Short mmCIF file of C-alpha atoms and ligand atoms in Angstrom, two decimals:
data_model
loop_
_atom_site.label_atom_id
_atom_site.label_comp_id
_atom_site.label_asym_id
_atom_site.label_seq_id
_atom_site.Cartn_x
_atom_site.Cartn_y
_atom_site.Cartn_z
CA MET D 1 -47.65 27.09 -77.72
CA ALA D 2 -48.35 23.49 -76.66
CA THR D 3 -49.31 22.27 -80.08
CA PRO D 4 -45.83 22.19 -81.67
CA LYS D 5 -44.52 20.13 -78.76
CA ILE D 6 -47.28 17.55 -79.19
CA LYS D 7 -46.42 17.47 -82.83
CA GLU D 8 -42.78 16.93 -81.98
CA LEU D 9 -43.75 14.03 -79.75
CA GLU D 10 -45.93 12.61 -82.49
CA LYS D 11 -42.87 12.73 -84.73
CA ILE D 12 -40.90 10.38 -82.47
CA PRO D 13 -40.72 7.04 -84.27
CA ASN D 14 -41.91 3.85 -82.56
CA HIS D 15 -38.44 2.24 -82.45
CA SER D 16 -37.11 5.30 -80.53
CA ILE D 17 -39.82 4.86 -77.87
CA GLY D 18 -38.65 1.26 -77.51
CA ILE D 19 -35.05 2.40 -76.94
CA ILE D 20 -36.15 5.01 -74.35
CA SER D 21 -38.21 2.38 -72.53
CA LEU D 22 -35.20 0.09 -72.48
CA ILE D 23 -33.00 2.87 -71.01
CA VAL D 24 -35.63 3.60 -68.32
CA ILE D 25 -35.88 -0.11 -67.41
CA LEU D 26 -32.08 -0.45 -67.28
CA THR D 27 -31.78 2.68 -65.09
CA ILE D 28 -34.37 1.34 -62.64
CA GLY D 29 -32.61 -2.04 -62.62
CA ILE D 30 -29.18 -0.54 -61.88
CA THR D 31 -30.66 1.64 -59.13
CA VAL D 32 -32.22 -1.42 -57.48
CA ILE D 33 -28.91 -3.33 -57.69
CA ILE D 34 -26.96 -0.41 -56.12
CA ALA D 35 -29.55 -0.02 -53.33
CA SER D 36 -29.52 -3.74 -52.46
CA HIS D 37 -25.70 -3.69 -52.51
CA LYS D 38 -25.66 -0.83 -49.95
CA LEU D 39 -27.97 -2.78 -47.62
CA ALA D 40 -25.75 -5.86 -47.76
CA PRO D 41 -22.66 -6.03 -45.46
CA SER D 42 -19.91 -4.02 -47.07
CA PRO D 43 -16.96 -6.12 -48.22
CA VAL D 44 -14.66 -3.15 -47.46
CA LYS D 45 -15.85 -3.11 -43.83
CA THR D 46 -15.20 -6.86 -43.50
CA MET D 47 -11.69 -6.43 -44.80
CA SER D 48 -10.96 -3.58 -42.39
CA SER D 49 -12.16 -5.50 -39.32
CA SER D 50 -10.12 -8.54 -40.28
CA HIS D 51 -7.15 -6.20 -40.74
CA LEU D 52 -7.72 -4.85 -37.21
CA ASN D 53 -7.62 -8.39 -35.86
CA GLN D 54 -4.33 -8.93 -37.62
CA THR D 55 -2.81 -5.88 -35.94
CA GLN D 56 -3.82 -7.14 -32.48
CA PRO D 57 -2.29 -10.61 -32.41
CA THR D 58 -2.32 -10.65 -28.61
CA ILE D 59 -6.10 -11.01 -28.59
CA ALA D 60 -7.08 -14.67 -28.47
CA THR D 61 -10.38 -16.39 -27.99
CA THR D 62 -9.16 -19.85 -27.07
CA ASP D 63 -10.97 -19.76 -23.74
CA PRO D 64 -13.84 -22.28 -23.90
CA THR D 65 -16.27 -19.73 -22.42
CA LYS D 66 -15.40 -17.36 -25.31
CA THR D 67 -14.19 -14.69 -22.88
CA PRO D 68 -11.59 -12.83 -24.91
CA ILE D 69 -8.13 -13.06 -23.40
CA ARG D 70 -5.93 -10.00 -23.92
CA PRO D 71 -2.72 -10.41 -21.92
CA THR D 72 -1.71 -6.76 -22.25
CA TYR D 73 -2.98 -3.29 -21.41
CA ASP D 74 -4.42 -1.49 -24.41
CA SER D 75 -3.21 1.90 -25.62
CA LYS D 76 -5.75 3.68 -23.37
CA GLY D 77 -4.47 1.91 -20.22
CA ASN D 78 -7.41 -0.50 -20.02
CA PRO D 79 -6.20 -3.61 -18.20
CA PRO D 80 -5.65 -7.10 -19.61
CA THR D 81 -8.78 -9.21 -19.93
CA ALA D 82 -9.45 -12.86 -19.09
CA LEU D 83 -12.16 -14.82 -17.33
CA GLY D 84 -12.14 -13.81 -13.64
CA LEU D 85 -9.43 -11.18 -14.10
CA VAL D 86 -10.07 -7.89 -12.28
CA MET D 87 -7.38 -5.28 -12.78
CA LYS D 88 -7.36 -1.49 -12.65
CA THR D 89 -7.20 0.87 -15.57
CA ARG D 90 -3.89 2.75 -15.53
CA ALA D 91 -2.64 6.06 -16.86
CA PHE D 92 0.68 5.45 -18.59
CA ASP D 93 3.29 7.97 -19.72
CA THR D 94 4.03 8.48 -23.38
CA GLU D 95 7.37 6.82 -24.02
CA PRO D 96 10.16 7.69 -26.47
CA SER D 97 9.85 5.97 -29.85
CA LYS D 98 12.89 3.77 -29.13
CA VAL D 99 13.59 3.08 -25.49
CA VAL D 100 15.45 0.50 -23.42
CA TYR D 101 14.83 -0.25 -19.75
CA ILE D 102 17.85 -2.05 -18.31
CA THR D 103 16.78 -4.26 -15.42
CA ILE D 104 19.24 -5.90 -13.03
CA ASP D 105 17.93 -8.77 -10.91
CA ASP D 106 18.79 -10.80 -7.83
CA GLY D 107 21.11 -8.44 -5.91
CA PRO D 108 22.46 -6.58 -4.26
CA TYR D 109 25.84 -8.33 -4.05
CA PRO D 110 29.14 -6.60 -3.19
CA GLN D 111 30.97 -8.57 -5.92
CA ASN D 112 29.03 -6.99 -8.80
CA THR D 113 26.53 -4.33 -7.77
CA PRO D 114 29.18 -1.59 -7.16
CA HIS D 115 30.82 -2.42 -10.51
CA LEU D 116 27.48 -2.13 -12.32
CA LEU D 117 26.79 1.15 -10.53
CA ASP D 118 30.16 2.50 -11.72
CA VAL D 119 29.48 1.45 -15.32
CA LEU D 120 26.03 3.05 -15.28
CA LYS D 121 27.47 6.24 -13.78
CA ASN D 122 30.21 6.42 -16.44
CA GLU D 123 27.67 5.85 -19.20
CA ASN D 124 25.22 8.32 -17.64
CA VAL D 125 22.45 5.72 -17.89
CA LYS D 126 19.79 4.94 -15.29
CA ALA D 127 18.57 1.39 -14.76
CA THR D 128 16.07 -0.52 -12.62
CA PHE D 129 17.34 -2.83 -9.88
CA PHE D 130 14.94 -5.62 -8.91
CA ASP D 131 16.34 -6.43 -5.49
CA VAL D 132 15.86 -9.49 -3.29
CA GLY D 133 14.98 -8.86 0.36
CA LYS D 134 17.38 -11.36 1.90
CA GLN D 135 20.22 -9.70 -0.03
CA ILE D 136 19.06 -6.22 0.98
CA GLU D 137 19.26 -7.31 4.64
CA LYS D 138 22.91 -8.29 4.13
CA TYR D 139 23.93 -5.26 2.05
CA PRO D 140 21.54 -2.39 2.81
CA TRP D 141 24.19 0.18 1.84
CA LEU D 142 24.14 -1.16 -1.73
CA LEU D 143 20.38 -0.66 -1.97
CA LYS D 144 20.89 2.90 -0.74
CA ALA D 145 23.69 3.44 -3.28
CA GLU D 146 21.43 2.29 -6.12
CA TYR D 147 18.66 4.61 -4.98
CA GLU D 148 20.92 7.60 -4.34
CA GLN D 149 22.49 7.25 -7.79
CA GLY D 150 19.00 7.79 -9.25
CA HIS D 151 18.15 4.26 -10.31
CA SER D 152 14.68 2.82 -9.96
CA ILE D 153 14.19 0.23 -7.20
CA GLY D 154 11.97 -2.76 -7.90
CA ASN D 155 10.82 -5.62 -5.67
CA HIS D 156 12.06 -9.09 -6.65
CA THR D 157 10.49 -10.75 -3.55
CA TYR D 158 12.07 -11.24 -0.14
CA SER D 159 13.02 -14.92 -0.47
CA HIS D 160 13.35 -15.60 -4.22
CA ASP D 161 12.28 -19.11 -3.23
CA TYR D 162 10.13 -20.63 -5.99
CA ASN D 163 8.68 -23.37 -3.75
CA SER D 164 7.16 -21.00 -1.22
CA LEU D 165 6.38 -18.18 -3.68
CA TYR D 166 4.37 -20.28 -6.06
CA LYS D 167 2.51 -22.24 -3.38
CA SER D 168 -0.35 -19.72 -3.65
CA PRO D 169 -1.10 -16.09 -4.52
CA ASP D 170 -1.24 -15.37 -0.76
CA THR D 171 2.27 -16.68 -0.08
CA PHE D 172 3.53 -14.73 -3.09
CA LEU D 173 1.88 -11.51 -1.91
CA ALA D 174 3.13 -11.94 1.67
CA ASP D 175 6.70 -12.33 0.41
CA ILE D 176 6.38 -9.25 -1.80
CA GLN D 177 4.95 -7.23 1.11
CA LYS D 178 7.78 -8.34 3.40
CA ASN D 179 10.33 -6.98 0.90
CA ASP D 180 8.25 -3.85 0.31
CA ASN D 181 8.31 -3.08 4.02
CA LEU D 182 12.05 -3.78 4.23
CA ILE D 183 12.78 -1.38 1.35
CA PHE D 184 10.47 1.19 2.95
CA SER D 185 12.37 0.93 6.26
CA LEU D 186 15.63 1.72 4.45
CA LEU D 187 14.61 4.22 1.77
CA GLY D 188 11.26 5.59 2.95
CA ILE D 189 9.57 4.64 -0.33
CA HIS D 190 7.06 1.95 -1.25
CA THR D 191 8.08 0.53 -4.58
CA LYS D 192 5.12 -0.82 -6.51
CA ILE D 193 7.00 -2.38 -9.40
CA ILE D 194 7.77 -6.04 -9.00
CA ARG D 195 9.46 -8.80 -10.92
CA ALA D 196 8.36 -12.35 -10.30
CA PRO D 197 11.28 -14.81 -10.01
CA GLY D 198 11.25 -16.73 -13.29
CA GLY D 199 8.75 -14.24 -14.72
CA THR D 200 4.97 -14.21 -14.57
CA SER D 201 4.70 -17.48 -16.54
CA CYS D 202 4.33 -19.08 -13.09
CA PHE D 203 1.20 -16.98 -12.35
CA ASN D 204 -2.47 -17.75 -12.73
CA ILE D 205 -5.34 -15.24 -12.74
CA ASP D 206 -5.45 -15.06 -8.93
CA TYR D 207 -1.84 -13.80 -8.75
CA TYR D 208 -2.63 -10.86 -11.02
CA ASN D 209 -5.80 -10.04 -9.08
CA SER D 210 -4.02 -10.22 -5.73
CA LEU D 211 -1.09 -8.04 -6.86
CA ASP D 212 -3.29 -5.51 -8.64
CA ALA D 213 -5.60 -5.19 -5.63
CA ASN D 214 -2.50 -4.19 -3.66
CA ASP D 215 -1.32 -1.77 -6.37
CA TYR D 216 1.67 -3.83 -7.46
CA MET D 217 2.61 -4.11 -11.12
CA ALA D 218 4.63 -7.01 -12.55
CA PHE D 219 7.22 -6.46 -15.27
CA ASP D 220 8.73 -9.25 -17.35
CA TRP D 221 11.22 -8.70 -20.17
CA ASN D 222 11.51 -9.02 -23.96
CA MET D 223 15.30 -9.15 -24.22
CA ASP D 224 17.56 -11.44 -22.22
CA THR D 225 21.35 -11.26 -21.86
CA LYS D 226 21.02 -14.97 -20.88
CA ASP D 227 23.74 -14.31 -18.33
CA THR D 228 22.31 -16.98 -16.02
CA GLU D 229 22.94 -19.66 -18.65
CA GLY D 230 26.45 -20.68 -17.62
CA GLU D 231 29.64 -18.67 -17.63
CA LEU D 232 29.30 -16.48 -20.68
CA SER D 233 32.02 -14.31 -22.16
CA ILE D 234 31.52 -10.60 -22.73
CA GLN D 235 31.24 -11.28 -26.48
CA GLN D 236 28.55 -13.93 -25.93
CA ILE D 237 26.47 -11.59 -23.75
CA VAL D 238 26.77 -8.70 -26.21
CA GLY D 239 25.98 -11.13 -29.05
CA ASN D 240 22.84 -12.32 -27.24
CA VAL D 241 21.59 -8.75 -27.01
CA ASP D 242 22.50 -7.89 -30.63
CA LYS D 243 20.62 -10.96 -31.87
CA GLN D 244 17.41 -9.94 -30.09
CA ILE D 245 17.25 -6.23 -30.92
CA GLY D 246 15.40 -6.71 -34.22
CA HIS D 247 12.87 -3.92 -34.75
CA LYS D 248 11.73 -3.59 -31.15
CA HIS D 249 10.70 -0.06 -30.25
CA LYS D 250 10.56 -0.84 -26.55
CA VAL D 251 12.98 -3.13 -24.77
CA ILE D 252 13.05 -4.42 -21.22
CA LEU D 253 16.48 -5.98 -20.92
CA LEU D 254 17.15 -8.67 -18.32
CA MET D 255 20.53 -9.02 -16.65
CA HIS D 256 21.82 -10.02 -13.22
CA ASP D 257 24.24 -8.79 -10.56
CA LEU D 258 24.81 -12.20 -9.02
CA PRO D 259 28.34 -12.74 -7.58
CA ASN D 260 29.58 -14.87 -10.50
CA LYS D 261 28.32 -12.49 -13.19
CA SER D 262 31.28 -10.14 -13.62
CA SER D 263 31.06 -10.53 -17.41
CA SER D 264 27.56 -8.95 -17.31
CA ALA D 265 28.97 -5.75 -15.82
CA ASN D 266 31.94 -5.88 -18.20
CA ALA D 267 29.60 -6.33 -21.19
CA LEU D 268 27.32 -3.46 -20.20
CA PRO D 269 29.35 -0.59 -21.79
CA LEU D 270 29.31 -2.41 -25.13
CA ILE D 271 25.59 -3.23 -24.81
CA ILE D 272 24.82 0.41 -24.08
CA SER D 273 26.93 1.70 -26.99
CA HIS D 274 25.32 -0.76 -29.44
CA LEU D 275 21.86 0.30 -28.32
CA LYS D 276 22.77 4.00 -28.51
CA GLU D 277 24.07 3.48 -32.06
CA LYS D 278 20.68 2.04 -32.99
CA GLY D 279 18.96 5.17 -31.67
CA TYR D 280 17.65 3.95 -28.32
CA SER D 281 17.35 6.13 -25.24
CA PHE D 282 17.31 4.69 -21.72
CA GLY D 283 14.57 4.86 -19.12
CA THR D 284 13.66 3.49 -15.71
CA LEU D 285 10.59 1.48 -14.83
CA SER D 286 7.76 2.88 -12.73
CA PRO D 287 4.00 2.32 -12.43
CA LYS D 288 3.69 4.98 -15.17
CA ILE D 289 5.37 2.72 -17.73
CA MET D 290 3.19 0.19 -19.51
CA PRO D 291 4.55 -3.20 -18.49
CA ILE D 292 5.75 -5.96 -20.76
CA THR D 293 4.38 -9.24 -19.41
CA PHE D 294 4.43 -12.80 -20.63
CA PRO D 295 1.00 -14.04 -21.77
CA GLU D 296 1.01 -17.52 -20.19
CA GLY D 297 -0.40 -16.64 -16.75
CA PHE D 298 -3.49 -15.01 -18.26
CA TYR D 299 -4.52 -18.36 -19.73
CA LYS D 300 -4.44 -20.13 -16.34
CA ALA D 301 -7.56 -20.00 -14.19
CA GLY D 302 -7.03 -19.64 -10.45
CA ALA D 303 -8.97 -21.19 -7.59
CA HIS D 304 -11.11 -18.05 -7.33
CA SER D 305 -11.56 -17.37 -11.02
ZN1 ZN K 401 15.62 -13.62 -10.00
#
């Protein structure tokens, strides 16, 4: 049985053996190339990691010690990172896909706070009032009205005095605690959401550490009515908001209930209707909402960091 096969092999001409040898050599060569390619770093992997970096523009490595600075919480609630920064991990609520948090700062004032409360009631929208302690002392009934109408109460410091507040993290914290205790004496709640006068751009790392150690959370904003920039008309205020909406899925809107800001309250129904038309719902701030904060403070080392 084996003989015919040997004969068949003997029949194979010499040039065919050469071709077969060439095929075998080529096959081995290609296999070696593929194997060495697999061992080398994959170009696809490199592209995907650079793509990840592009989708996280908040991550910077400008710190000379190479400590990565991330001035935001991540999607799992892990805190911002920077050299010397020690903040807690948080559990945040899932938010609607398009949501606006209206925040009203600097009151209460009898000239505008009741008007704003009426507008919000008519529109069936809840907001967050960041109140100032020295105003609360003068008009405690307005704080109570805000709270009883279902709005969120935030702490905008007792004094609102930049000189004393930004002397040190300790003076800032003491002022916040003074207002916290005042609000507690009137409402029986400790509000843990704060807004720094001027925003957290005035902070350094020690301010975040000090506030976080005392469970406070700072909220800045990403949309500004600019109603503190002179006497604006209703149309100018509404225009300022319309210009900034863009494609934001989450908005923290800054406005004020200072005595000379009647146009802010008058503009609010139009602002709300424009935002509703664009598909936004309205929410109130709490420690369960991931904050929006300015990045600047995370790049400033403190005395203890
Ligand atoms: Zn303010």
